[in-house]
Amino acid sequence: MRVRRIVDLTHVVSPDIQVYPGDPAPIFIPHATVEADGFDLMRIDMGSQTGTHVDAPRHVRSGGAAIDAVPPDTFVGRGVVLDVRARVDAGSLVTADMWGEPAIGSGDIALVLTGWSQHFGTDRYFEHPALSVDACRWLLDRGVRTIGIDAPSVDPTGDETLAAHHVLADAGAVICENLRNLEAVDFPDPLVSLLPIPFAGIDGAPVRAVAMQVGN
């Protein structure tokens, strides 16, 4: 098997990256430099939900699995892009009828393409489409336990009920938010990796999300 193409689905993290309202902005502090110490080493201070990241059930459930307790195979699988761009606008709730009847099932990674990553870095980014509870249940009913979206949250920004988060966490599902470039995943059966840093006992972690075209 050979990787023929890799699509990077990740936003670059810098001190200037847009973060969810109220979250800490990243701070990069030089700890050592080539000039003074012979090597570069950076101290990084940032929230666990910075940039393209995965939420573990612990994010909204105190007894839910932490990010380091989620098996790695949860984050790697066949990606299925659910393109709803033509049916959503600011503040839309995505419903399952918007993506029809895709062939998706257990072990697959659902990638909800809203097109909203084009607004990343602007105020409009937080007026994003979000997932309805029924859409979440539709995916869960088909065995999907890993769901990504090219928006800051699967719930509307500012909605403290976090209904989509809760229904997914209750099923032990994980969520990847702030994806980008989903429209570039234009080949069948992409191998998707959303592997996070396994921070001990916490709610989530940044990822280097990619979609790979593989073949012989």
C-alpha positions as YAML, in Angstrom:
chain: A
units: angstrom
residues:
- id: 1
  name: MET
  ca: [0.00, 0.00, 0.00]
- id: 2
  name: ARG
  ca: [1.28, 3.45, -0.90]
- id: 3
  name: VAL
  ca: [0.12, 6.92, 0.10]
- id: 4
  name: ARG
  ca: [-0.52, 8.73, -3.18]
- id: 5
  name: ARG
  ca: [-1.78, 12.03, -1.82]
- id: 6
  name: ILE
  ca: [-2.22, 13.74, 1.54]
- id: 7
  name: VAL
  ca: [-4.75, 16.51, 2.17]
- id: 8
  name: ASP
  ca: [-3.94, 18.57, 5.25]
- id: 9
  name: LEU
  ca: [-7.14, 19.28, 7.20]
- id: 10
  name: THR
  ca: [-5.43, 21.27, 9.96]
- id: 11
  name: HIS
  ca: [-5.27, 24.96, 10.82]
- id: 12
  name: VAL
  ca: [-1.77, 26.20, 11.63]
- id: 13
  name: VAL
  ca: [-1.41, 27.12, 15.32]
- id: 14
  name: SER
  ca: [0.24, 30.43, 16.17]
- id: 15
  name: PRO
  ca: [-0.23, 33.09, 18.85]
- id: 16
  name: ASP
  ca: [-2.58, 34.81, 16.39]
- id: 17
  name: ILE
  ca: [-4.89, 31.86, 15.72]
- id: 18
  name: GLN
  ca: [-8.60, 32.43, 16.23]
- id: 19
  name: VAL
  ca: [-9.88, 30.67, 19.36]
- id: 20
  name: TYR
  ca: [-13.37, 29.96, 20.65]
- id: 21
  name: PRO
  ca: [-14.75, 32.96, 22.58]
- id: 22
  name: GLY
  ca: [-13.40, 32.86, 26.12]
- id: 23
  name: ASP
  ca: [-10.70, 30.27, 25.42]
- id: 24
  name: PRO
  ca: [-7.04, 31.13, 26.08]
- id: 25
  name: ALA
  ca: [-5.01, 32.36, 23.15]
- id: 26
  name: PRO
  ca: [-1.74, 30.48, 22.57]
- id: 27
  name: ILE
  ca: [1.45, 31.98, 23.95]
- id: 28
  name: PHE
  ca: [4.84, 30.98, 22.51]
- id: 29
  name: ILE
  ca: [7.81, 31.77, 24.78]
- id: 30
  name: PRO
  ca: [11.39, 30.94, 23.76]
- id: 31
  name: HIS
  ca: [12.94, 28.69, 26.41]
- id: 32
  name: ALA
  ca: [16.22, 28.24, 24.58]
- id: 33
  name: THR
  ca: [17.68, 29.59, 21.34]
- id: 34
  name: VAL
  ca: [20.33, 28.43, 18.91]
- id: 35
  name: GLU
  ca: [22.21, 31.70, 19.45]
- id: 36
  name: ALA
  ca: [22.33, 31.44, 23.25]
- id: 37
  name: ASP
  ca: [22.07, 27.70, 23.91]
- id: 38
  name: GLY
  ca: [22.93, 25.89, 20.70]
- id: 39
  name: PHE
  ca: [19.35, 24.67, 20.16]
- id: 40
  name: ASP
  ca: [15.82, 26.01, 19.88]
- id: 41
  name: LEU
  ca: [13.18, 25.01, 22.43]
- id: 42
  name: MET
  ca: [9.82, 26.71, 22.77]
- id: 43
  name: ARG
  ca: [7.50, 26.84, 25.76]
- id: 44
  name: ILE
  ca: [3.88, 26.74, 24.57]
- id: 45
  name: ASP
  ca: [0.87, 27.75, 26.65]
- id: 46
  name: MET
  ca: [-2.51, 27.10, 25.06]
- id: 47
  name: GLY
  ca: [-5.94, 25.61, 25.64]
- id: 48
  name: SER
  ca: [-6.63, 21.97, 24.92]
- id: 49
  name: GLN
  ca: [-9.26, 22.99, 22.33]
- id: 50
  name: THR
  ca: [-6.94, 25.21, 20.27]
- id: 51
  name: GLY
  ca: [-7.12, 25.03, 16.49]
- id: 52
  name: THR
  ca: [-8.02, 21.70, 14.88]
- id: 53
  name: HIS
  ca: [-8.67, 19.48, 17.89]
- id: 54
  name: VAL
  ca: [-10.51, 16.44, 19.18]
- id: 55
  name: ASP
  ca: [-13.02, 16.47, 22.04]
- id: 56
  name: ALA
  ca: [-13.14, 13.36, 24.19]
- id: 57
  name: PRO
  ca: [-16.34, 12.54, 26.10]
- id: 58
  name: ARG
  ca: [-14.65, 14.07, 29.17]
- id: 59
  name: HIS
  ca: [-15.18, 17.49, 27.57]
- id: 60
  name: VAL
  ca: [-18.82, 17.55, 28.69]
- id: 61
  name: ARG
  ca: [-19.06, 14.49, 30.96]
- id: 62
  name: SER
  ca: [-17.05, 14.43, 34.21]
- id: 63
  name: GLY
  ca: [-17.07, 10.62, 34.13]
- id: 64
  name: GLY
  ca: [-16.45, 10.37, 30.40]
- id: 65
  name: ALA
  ca: [-13.32, 8.98, 28.81]
- id: 66
  name: ALA
  ca: [-10.35, 11.35, 28.77]
- id: 67
  name: ILE
  ca: [-8.40, 11.88, 25.58]
- id: 68
  name: ASP
  ca: [-5.58, 9.49, 26.55]
- id: 69
  name: ALA
  ca: [-8.10, 6.73, 27.34]
- id: 70
  name: VAL
  ca: [-9.73, 6.73, 23.90]
- id: 71
  name: PRO
  ca: [-8.27, 3.89, 21.77]
- id: 72
  name: PRO
  ca: [-6.09, 5.17, 18.89]
- id: 73
  name: ASP
  ca: [-8.12, 3.26, 16.32]
- id: 74
  name: THR
  ca: [-11.04, 5.58, 17.10]
- id: 75
  name: PHE
  ca: [-9.14, 8.37, 15.33]
- id: 76
  name: VAL
  ca: [-8.12, 6.52, 12.17]
- id: 77
  name: GLY
  ca: [-10.50, 5.12, 9.58]
- id: 78
  name: ARG
  ca: [-12.25, 5.49, 6.27]
- id: 79
  name: GLY
  ca: [-13.51, 9.03, 5.89]
- id: 80
  name: VAL
  ca: [-16.94, 9.81, 4.48]
- id: 81
  name: VAL
  ca: [-17.43, 13.44, 3.46]
- id: 82
  name: LEU
  ca: [-21.00, 14.63, 4.07]
- id: 83
  name: ASP
  ca: [-21.30, 17.70, 1.86]
- id: 84
  name: VAL
  ca: [-24.08, 20.03, 3.03]
- id: 85
  name: ARG
  ca: [-22.67, 23.28, 1.59]
- id: 86
  name: ALA
  ca: [-25.59, 23.86, -0.73]
- id: 87
  name: ARG
  ca: [-28.12, 23.54, 2.09]
- id: 88
  name: VAL
  ca: [-26.68, 25.56, 4.95]
- id: 89
  name: ASP
  ca: [-26.11, 29.18, 5.85]
- id: 90
  name: ALA
  ca: [-25.26, 31.16, 8.96]
- id: 91
  name: GLY
  ca: [-26.85, 29.59, 12.01]
- id: 92
  name: SER
  ca: [-28.24, 26.56, 10.16]
- id: 93
  name: LEU
  ca: [-28.78, 23.28, 11.96]
- id: 94
  name: VAL
  ca: [-27.58, 20.39, 9.83]
- id: 95
  name: THR
  ca: [-30.12, 17.59, 9.57]
- id: 96
  name: ALA
  ca: [-29.55, 14.08, 8.25]
- id: 97
  name: ASP
  ca: [-31.75, 14.59, 5.19]
- id: 98
  name: MET
  ca: [-29.23, 17.19, 3.98]
- id: 99
  name: TRP
  ca: [-26.67, 14.49, 3.23]
- id: 100
  name: GLY
  ca: [-29.01, 11.84, 1.86]
- id: 101
  name: GLU
  ca: [-28.13, 8.19, 2.32]
- id: 102
  name: PRO
  ca: [-24.34, 7.87, 2.20]
- id: 103
  name: ALA
  ca: [-22.69, 4.49, 2.62]
- id: 104
  name: ILE
  ca: [-21.37, 4.92, 6.14]
- id: 105
  name: GLY
  ca: [-21.06, 2.61, 9.09]
- id: 106
  name: SER
  ca: [-19.09, 1.36, 12.05]
- id: 107
  name: GLY
  ca: [-15.45, 2.41, 12.00]
- id: 108
  name: ASP
  ca: [-16.01, 5.20, 9.49]
- id: 109
  name: ILE
  ca: [-15.20, 8.82, 10.22]
- id: 110
  name: ALA
  ca: [-17.95, 11.27, 9.29]
- id: 111
  name: LEU
  ca: [-16.59, 14.58, 7.95]
- id: 112
  name: VAL
  ca: [-19.33, 17.21, 7.75]
- id: 113
  name: LEU
  ca: [-18.44, 19.71, 5.01]
- id: 114
  name: THR
  ca: [-20.27, 22.98, 5.61]
- id: 115
  name: GLY
  ca: [-17.80, 25.22, 3.78]
- id: 116
  name: TRP
  ca: [-17.53, 27.41, 6.85]
- id: 117
  name: SER
  ca: [-13.75, 27.11, 7.18]
- id: 118
  name: GLN
  ca: [-13.55, 29.84, 4.53]
- id: 119
  name: HIS
  ca: [-14.58, 32.27, 7.28]
- id: 120
  name: PHE
  ca: [-11.89, 31.16, 9.74]
- id: 121
  name: GLY
  ca: [-10.26, 34.19, 11.36]
- id: 122
  name: THR
  ca: [-13.35, 36.40, 10.97]
- id: 123
  name: ASP
  ca: [-16.32, 37.13, 13.22]
- id: 124
  name: ARG
  ca: [-18.57, 35.29, 10.74]
- id: 125
  name: TYR
  ca: [-16.82, 32.03, 11.60]
- id: 126
  name: PHE
  ca: [-18.80, 31.94, 14.85]
- id: 127
  name: GLU
  ca: [-22.13, 32.23, 12.98]
- id: 128
  name: HIS
  ca: [-21.50, 28.71, 11.68]
- id: 129
  name: PRO
  ca: [-23.84, 25.83, 10.90]
- id: 130
  name: ALA
  ca: [-24.03, 23.20, 13.64]
- id: 131
  name: LEU
  ca: [-25.30, 19.63, 13.98]
- id: 132
  name: SER
  ca: [-28.83, 18.85, 15.06]
- id: 133
  name: VAL
  ca: [-29.32, 16.21, 17.71]
- id: 134
  name: ASP
  ca: [-31.21, 14.11, 15.15]
- id: 135
  name: ALA
  ca: [-28.25, 14.25, 12.75]
- id: 136
  name: CYS
  ca: [-25.96, 13.07, 15.55]
- id: 137
  name: ARG
  ca: [-28.31, 10.20, 16.36]
- id: 138
  name: TRP
  ca: [-28.54, 9.25, 12.68]
- id: 139
  name: LEU
  ca: [-24.76, 8.81, 12.61]
- id: 140
  name: LEU
  ca: [-24.66, 7.00, 15.95]
- id: 141
  name: ASP
  ca: [-27.40, 4.61, 14.81]
- id: 142
  name: ARG
  ca: [-25.12, 3.57, 11.94]
- id: 143
  name: GLY
  ca: [-22.20, 2.86, 14.24]
- id: 144
  name: VAL
  ca: [-20.24, 6.06, 13.63]
- id: 145
  name: ARG
  ca: [-18.26, 7.14, 16.70]
- id: 146
  name: THR
  ca: [-15.93, 9.76, 15.19]
- id: 147
  name: ILE
  ca: [-17.42, 12.94, 13.73]
- id: 148
  name: GLY
  ca: [-15.59, 15.96, 12.33]
- id: 149
  name: ILE
  ca: [-16.79, 19.36, 11.14]
- id: 150
  name: ASP
  ca: [-15.19, 22.38, 9.44]
- id: 151
  name: ALA
  ca: [-16.62, 24.77, 12.04]
- id: 152
  name: PRO
  ca: [-15.67, 25.79, 15.58]
- id: 153
  name: SER
  ca: [-18.19, 23.49, 17.23]
- id: 154
  name: VAL
  ca: [-20.82, 20.85, 16.52]
- id: 155
  name: ASP
  ca: [-23.14, 23.06, 18.58]
- id: 156
  name: PRO
  ca: [-23.99, 26.70, 17.86]
- id: 157
  name: THR
  ca: [-21.41, 29.04, 19.38]
- id: 158
  name: GLY
  ca: [-22.78, 30.42, 22.63]
- id: 159
  name: ASP
  ca: [-25.37, 27.66, 23.10]
- id: 160
  name: GLU
  ca: [-24.58, 26.44, 26.60]
- id: 161
  name: THR
  ca: [-26.86, 23.42, 26.37]
- id: 162
  name: LEU
  ca: [-24.27, 21.72, 24.12]
- id: 163
  name: ALA
  ca: [-26.95, 19.28, 23.01]
- id: 164
  name: ALA
  ca: [-24.94, 17.70, 20.17]
- id: 165
  name: HIS
  ca: [-21.86, 17.36, 22.38]
- id: 166
  name: HIS
  ca: [-23.90, 15.58, 25.04]
- id: 167
  name: VAL
  ca: [-25.64, 13.08, 22.77]
- id: 168
  name: LEU
  ca: [-22.30, 12.18, 21.20]
- id: 169
  name: ALA
  ca: [-20.46, 11.97, 24.53]
- id: 170
  name: ASP
  ca: [-23.21, 9.77, 25.97]
- id: 171
  name: ALA
  ca: [-22.48, 7.30, 23.16]
- id: 172
  name: GLY
  ca: [-18.72, 7.45, 23.74]
- id: 173
  name: ALA
  ca: [-18.16, 9.28, 20.46]
- id: 174
  name: VAL
  ca: [-15.37, 11.76, 19.77]
- id: 175
  name: ILE
  ca: [-15.61, 15.05, 17.88]
- id: 176
  name: CYS
  ca: [-13.05, 16.84, 15.71]
- id: 177
  name: GLU
  ca: [-13.66, 20.57, 15.27]
- id: 178
  name: ASN
  ca: [-12.02, 23.36, 13.24]
- id: 179
  name: LEU
  ca: [-11.23, 21.15, 10.27]
- id: 180
  name: ARG
  ca: [-10.34, 22.74, 6.94]
- id: 181
  name: ASN
  ca: [-9.88, 21.68, 3.29]
- id: 182
  name: LEU
  ca: [-12.62, 19.05, 3.39]
- id: 183
  name: GLU
  ca: [-13.64, 20.10, -0.12]
- id: 184
  name: ALA
  ca: [-10.21, 18.89, -1.32]
- id: 185
  name: VAL
  ca: [-11.00, 15.32, -0.23]
- id: 186
  name: ASP
  ca: [-12.32, 14.48, -3.69]
- id: 187
  name: PHE
  ca: [-11.17, 10.85, -3.93]
- id: 188
  name: PRO
  ca: [-13.03, 7.73, -2.77]
- id: 189
  name: ASP
  ca: [-12.41, 6.02, 0.57]
- id: 190
  name: PRO
  ca: [-9.87, 8.42, 2.06]
- id: 191
  name: LEU
  ca: [-7.87, 7.13, 5.00]
- id: 192
  name: VAL
  ca: [-8.37, 9.78, 7.67]
- id: 193
  name: SER
  ca: [-6.14, 10.31, 10.69]
- id: 194
  name: LEU
  ca: [-7.22, 12.57, 13.55]
- id: 195
  name: LEU
  ca: [-4.71, 11.29, 16.11]
- id: 196
  name: PRO
  ca: [-4.45, 13.62, 19.13]
- id: 197
  name: ILE
  ca: [-1.69, 14.17, 21.64]
- id: 198
  name: PRO
  ca: [-2.51, 11.78, 24.54]
- id: 199
  name: PHE
  ca: [-2.55, 14.32, 27.37]
- id: 200
  name: ALA
  ca: [-3.26, 12.53, 30.64]
- id: 201
  name: GLY
  ca: [-6.79, 12.75, 32.00]
- id: 202
  name: ILE
  ca: [-8.06, 15.78, 30.11]
- id: 203
  name: ASP
  ca: [-10.90, 16.79, 27.78]
- id: 204
  name: GLY
  ca: [-9.21, 16.90, 24.39]
- id: 205
  name: ALA
  ca: [-6.14, 17.78, 22.40]
- id: 206
  name: PRO
  ca: [-4.92, 19.34, 19.16]
- id: 207
  name: VAL
  ca: [-4.46, 17.07, 16.15]
- id: 208
  name: ARG
  ca: [-2.65, 17.09, 12.82]
- id: 209
  name: ALA
  ca: [-5.64, 16.00, 10.81]
- id: 210
  name: VAL
  ca: [-5.05, 14.52, 7.35]
- id: 211
  name: ALA
  ca: [-6.94, 12.62, 4.67]
- id: 212
  name: MET
  ca: [-4.82, 10.21, 2.62]
- id: 213
  name: GLN
  ca: [-5.42, 8.68, -0.79]
- id: 214
  name: VAL
  ca: [-3.89, 5.22, -0.68]
- id: 215
  name: GLY
  ca: [-3.35, 2.57, -3.31]
- id: 216
  name: ASN
  ca: [-1.07, -0.21, -4.41]
...
